Coordinates of C-alpha atoms in Angstrom, one line a residue:
X1 CA -0.1 0.0 -0.1
X2 CA 2.9 2.4 0.9
X3 CA 4.2 1.9 -3.1
X4 CA 0.7 2.4 -4.5
X5 CA 0.4 5.9 -2.5
X6 CA 3.9 6.8 -3.4
X7 CA 3.8 5.8 -7.0
X8 CA 0.3 7.7 -7.1
X9 CA 1.7 11.0 -5.5
X10 CA 5.0 10.7 -8.0
X11 CA 2.8 10.4 -11.1
X12 CA 0.3 13.1 -10.0
X13 CA 3.4 15.5 -9.4
X14 CA 4.8 14.5 -12.9
X15 CA 1.7 15.4 -14.4
X16 CA 1.5 18.9 -12.5
X17 CA 5.2 19.4 -13.7
X18 CA 4.2 18.9 -17.5
X19 CA 0.9 20.8 -17.1
X20 CA 2.5 23.7 -15.4
X21 CA 5.4 23.8 -18.1
X22 CA 3.3 23.5 -21.0
X23 CA 0.6 26.2 -19.7
X24 CA 3.2 28.7 -18.1
X25 CA 5.8 28.4 -21.1
X26 CA 3.9 28.5 -24.2
X27 CA 6.4 31.2 -25.6
X28 CA 9.4 29.1 -25.2
X29 CA 10.8 26.9 -28.1
X30 CA 9.0 23.6 -28.4
X31 CA 12.6 21.6 -27.4
X32 CA 11.3 22.0 -23.8
X33 CA 8.3 20.5 -24.2
X34 CA 9.9 17.4 -25.8
X35 CA 12.0 17.1 -23.1
X36 CA 9.2 17.5 -20.8
X37 CA 7.2 14.7 -22.5
X38 CA 10.2 12.8 -22.6
X39 CA 10.9 13.1 -18.9
X40 CA 7.2 12.2 -18.5
X41 CA 7.6 9.3 -20.6
X42 CA 10.5 8.2 -18.6
X43 CA 8.7 9.0 -15.3
X44 CA 5.7 6.4 -16.5
X45 CA 8.4 3.8 -17.5
X46 CA 10.0 3.8 -14.3
X47 CA 6.4 3.7 -12.5
X48 CA 5.3 0.8 -14.5
X49 CA 8.7 -1.0 -13.6
X50 CA 7.9 -0.4 -9.9
X51 CA 4.5 -1.8 -10.1
X52 CA 5.8 -5.1 -12.0
X53 CA 8.7 -5.4 -9.3
X54 CA 6.0 -4.8 -6.4
X55 CA 3.7 -7.4 -8.0
X56 CA 6.5 -10.2 -8.3
X57 CA 7.3 -9.5 -4.7
X58 CA 3.9 -10.1 -3.7
X59 CA 3.8 -13.6 -5.3
X60 CA 7.2 -14.4 -3.9
X61 CA 5.3 -13.5 -0.5
X62 CA 2.2 -15.5 -1.3
X63 CA 4.5 -18.5 -2.1
X64 CA 6.5 -18.5 1.0
X65 CA 3.2 -18.5 3.0
X66 CA 2.1 -21.5 1.0
X67 CA 5.4 -23.1 1.5
X68 CA 5.1 -22.3 5.5
X69 CA 2.0 -24.1 5.3
X70 CA 3.7 -27.1 3.3
X71 CA 6.9 -28.9 3.2
X72 CA 10.2 -28.2 0.7
X73 CA 12.6 -30.0 -1.1
X74 CA 15.2 -28.7 -3.6
X75 CA 13.6 -25.9 -5.6
X76 CA 10.0 -27.2 -4.9
X77 CA 7.8 -26.7 -2.2
X78 CA 4.5 -29.0 -1.7
X79 CA 1.2 -28.5 -0.3
X80 CA -1.5 -31.2 0.6
X81 CA -4.8 -30.9 -0.2
X82 CA -7.0 -33.7 1.6
X83 CA -10.2 -33.2 0.2
X84 CA -10.8 -35.8 -2.7
X85 CA -11.4 -34.3 -6.2
X86 CA -11.0 -36.0 -9.9
X87 CA -7.7 -35.5 -11.9
X88 CA -8.9 -32.4 -13.8
X89 CA -10.4 -31.0 -10.4
X90 CA -7.2 -31.6 -8.5
X91 CA -5.1 -30.2 -11.5
X92 CA -7.3 -26.8 -11.7
X93 CA -7.0 -26.3 -7.6
X94 CA -3.5 -26.6 -8.1
X95 CA -3.2 -24.2 -11.0
X96 CA -5.4 -21.6 -9.2
X97 CA -2.6 -21.4 -6.4
X98 CA -0.2 -20.9 -8.8
X99 CA 1.5 -24.4 -9.1
X100 CA 0.5 -27.7 -10.7
X101 CA 0.1 -31.2 -9.4
X102 CA 3.3 -32.7 -7.8
X103 CA 5.4 -34.4 -10.4
X104 CA 8.4 -36.1 -8.8
X105 CA 11.4 -35.7 -11.2
X106 CA 13.6 -38.1 -9.1
X107 CA 14.0 -40.9 -6.4
X108 CA 14.5 -38.2 -3.8
X109 CA 11.6 -36.1 -4.7
X110 CA 9.5 -39.4 -4.8
X111 CA 10.6 -40.6 -1.6
X112 CA 10.0 -37.1 0.0
X113 CA 6.4 -36.9 -1.7
X114 CA 5.6 -40.5 -0.3
X115 CA 6.7 -39.4 3.2
X116 CA 4.8 -36.2 3.2
X117 CA 1.6 -37.7 1.8
X118 CA 1.7 -40.5 4.5
X119 CA 2.3 -37.7 7.6
X120 CA -0.3 -34.9 6.2
X121 CA -3.2 -37.2 4.3
X122 CA -2.8 -40.4 6.1
X123 CA -0.6 -43.8 5.9
X124 CA -2.9 -45.4 3.5
X125 CA -3.6 -42.6 1.4
X126 CA -3.3 -42.3 -2.8
X127 CA -2.7 -39.0 -4.2
X128 CA -2.8 -38.1 -7.7
X129 CA 0.4 -36.9 -9.2
X130 CA 1.0 -34.7 -12.4
X131 CA 1.7 -37.5 -14.7
X132 CA -0.7 -38.8 -17.6
X133 CA -1.1 -40.6 -21.0
X134 CA -4.6 -38.8 -22.0
X135 CA -2.9 -37.6 -25.3
X136 CA -1.1 -41.1 -26.6
X137 CA -1.7 -44.4 -25.2
X138 CA 1.5 -45.3 -23.0
X139 CA 3.1 -42.3 -23.1
X140 CA 3.3 -40.9 -20.3
X141 CA 3.8 -37.2 -19.8
X142 CA 4.1 -34.1 -16.9
X143 CA 1.7 -31.3 -16.7
X144 CA 3.6 -29.3 -19.3
X145 CA 3.4 -32.2 -21.9
X146 CA 7.2 -33.0 -21.6
X147 CA 8.0 -36.8 -21.5
X148 CA 8.5 -38.2 -18.2
X149 CA 12.3 -39.4 -17.7
X150 CA 11.8 -40.4 -13.9
X151 CA 9.2 -43.6 -13.3
X152 CA 8.3 -45.5 -10.4
X153 CA 5.4 -47.8 -11.4
X154 CA 4.7 -50.9 -9.1
X155 CA 5.9 -53.7 -10.8
X156 CA 6.4 -56.3 -8.3
X157 CA 2.6 -57.3 -7.2
X158 CA 1.0 -55.6 -10.5
X159 CA 2.7 -54.6 -13.6
X160 CA 1.7 -51.0 -13.9
X161 CA 0.5 -49.2 -16.0
X162 CA -2.0 -51.8 -16.5
X163 CA -5.3 -50.0 -17.3
X164 CA -5.0 -49.0 -21.0
X165 CA -7.5 -46.4 -22.1
X166 CA -9.3 -46.5 -19.2
X167 CA -6.8 -45.3 -16.7
X168 CA -4.7 -42.5 -18.0
X169 CA -3.9 -40.6 -15.0
X170 CA -1.2 -41.5 -12.2
X171 CA -1.5 -41.8 -8.7
X172 CA 1.2 -42.3 -5.9
X173 CA 0.2 -44.9 -2.9
X174 CA 1.7 -44.8 0.6
X175 CA 0.7 -48.4 0.9
X176 CA 3.0 -49.2 -1.9
X177 CA 5.7 -47.2 -0.5
X178 CA 5.6 -44.4 -2.9
X179 CA 4.9 -46.7 -6.2
X180 CA 2.6 -45.4 -9.1
X181 CA -0.6 -46.8 -10.5
X182 CA -2.6 -45.9 -13.2
X183 CA -6.4 -44.7 -12.2
X184 CA -9.4 -43.5 -13.9
X185 CA -9.3 -39.6 -14.1
X186 CA -12.7 -39.6 -13.0
X187 CA -11.7 -41.3 -9.7
X188 CA -11.5 -39.1 -6.7
X189 CA -8.4 -38.8 -4.7
X190 CA -6.4 -36.3 -2.4
X191 CA -3.4 -34.5 -4.2
X192 CA -0.1 -32.4 -3.4
X193 CA 0.4 -29.3 -5.5
X194 CA 3.9 -28.5 -6.0
X195 CA 5.6 -24.6 -6.6
X196 CA 8.7 -24.0 -7.7
X197 CA 10.7 -21.4 -5.2
X198 CA 12.6 -18.8 -7.4

């Protein structure tokens, strides 16, 4: 709020200066008008830059608050949502919060996510993760549409993924110690959102 007030006062001051210079000195050469207009435009750009920086700082502060509620690993923070939703609703909730469905990029992140889900949602929890093969059967991609290099499918008891075209969304199971299963995207599961820390 202080920045907003300061920017508004600065903007009004600049407008007043331009008006005074243009109104009180019409007899002088047009070079001064050009300089005044250039100063006005420069000041306007500076105010826009301040607004952008302020909005960026607000986003970072909101992200830090979310991370304080959740848990961090590497350059990501995770926040659990225990209310079951279908895959698309869960994804939309994460996007609305400024993140995406959690997508483990390696074994450490997968183990971390498994432990976090067990502690926050429950020891028998199964959560959505941001991996699906909706576009092309058998080609599993993350939320950006990029191929998934790390995979942690259950292969000891059942050979996952095994659902074919009926199960195009992935879940992580706490019961199966963090192994992945393919699920019908309409099923309702809790989920964990991830946010990139910059």
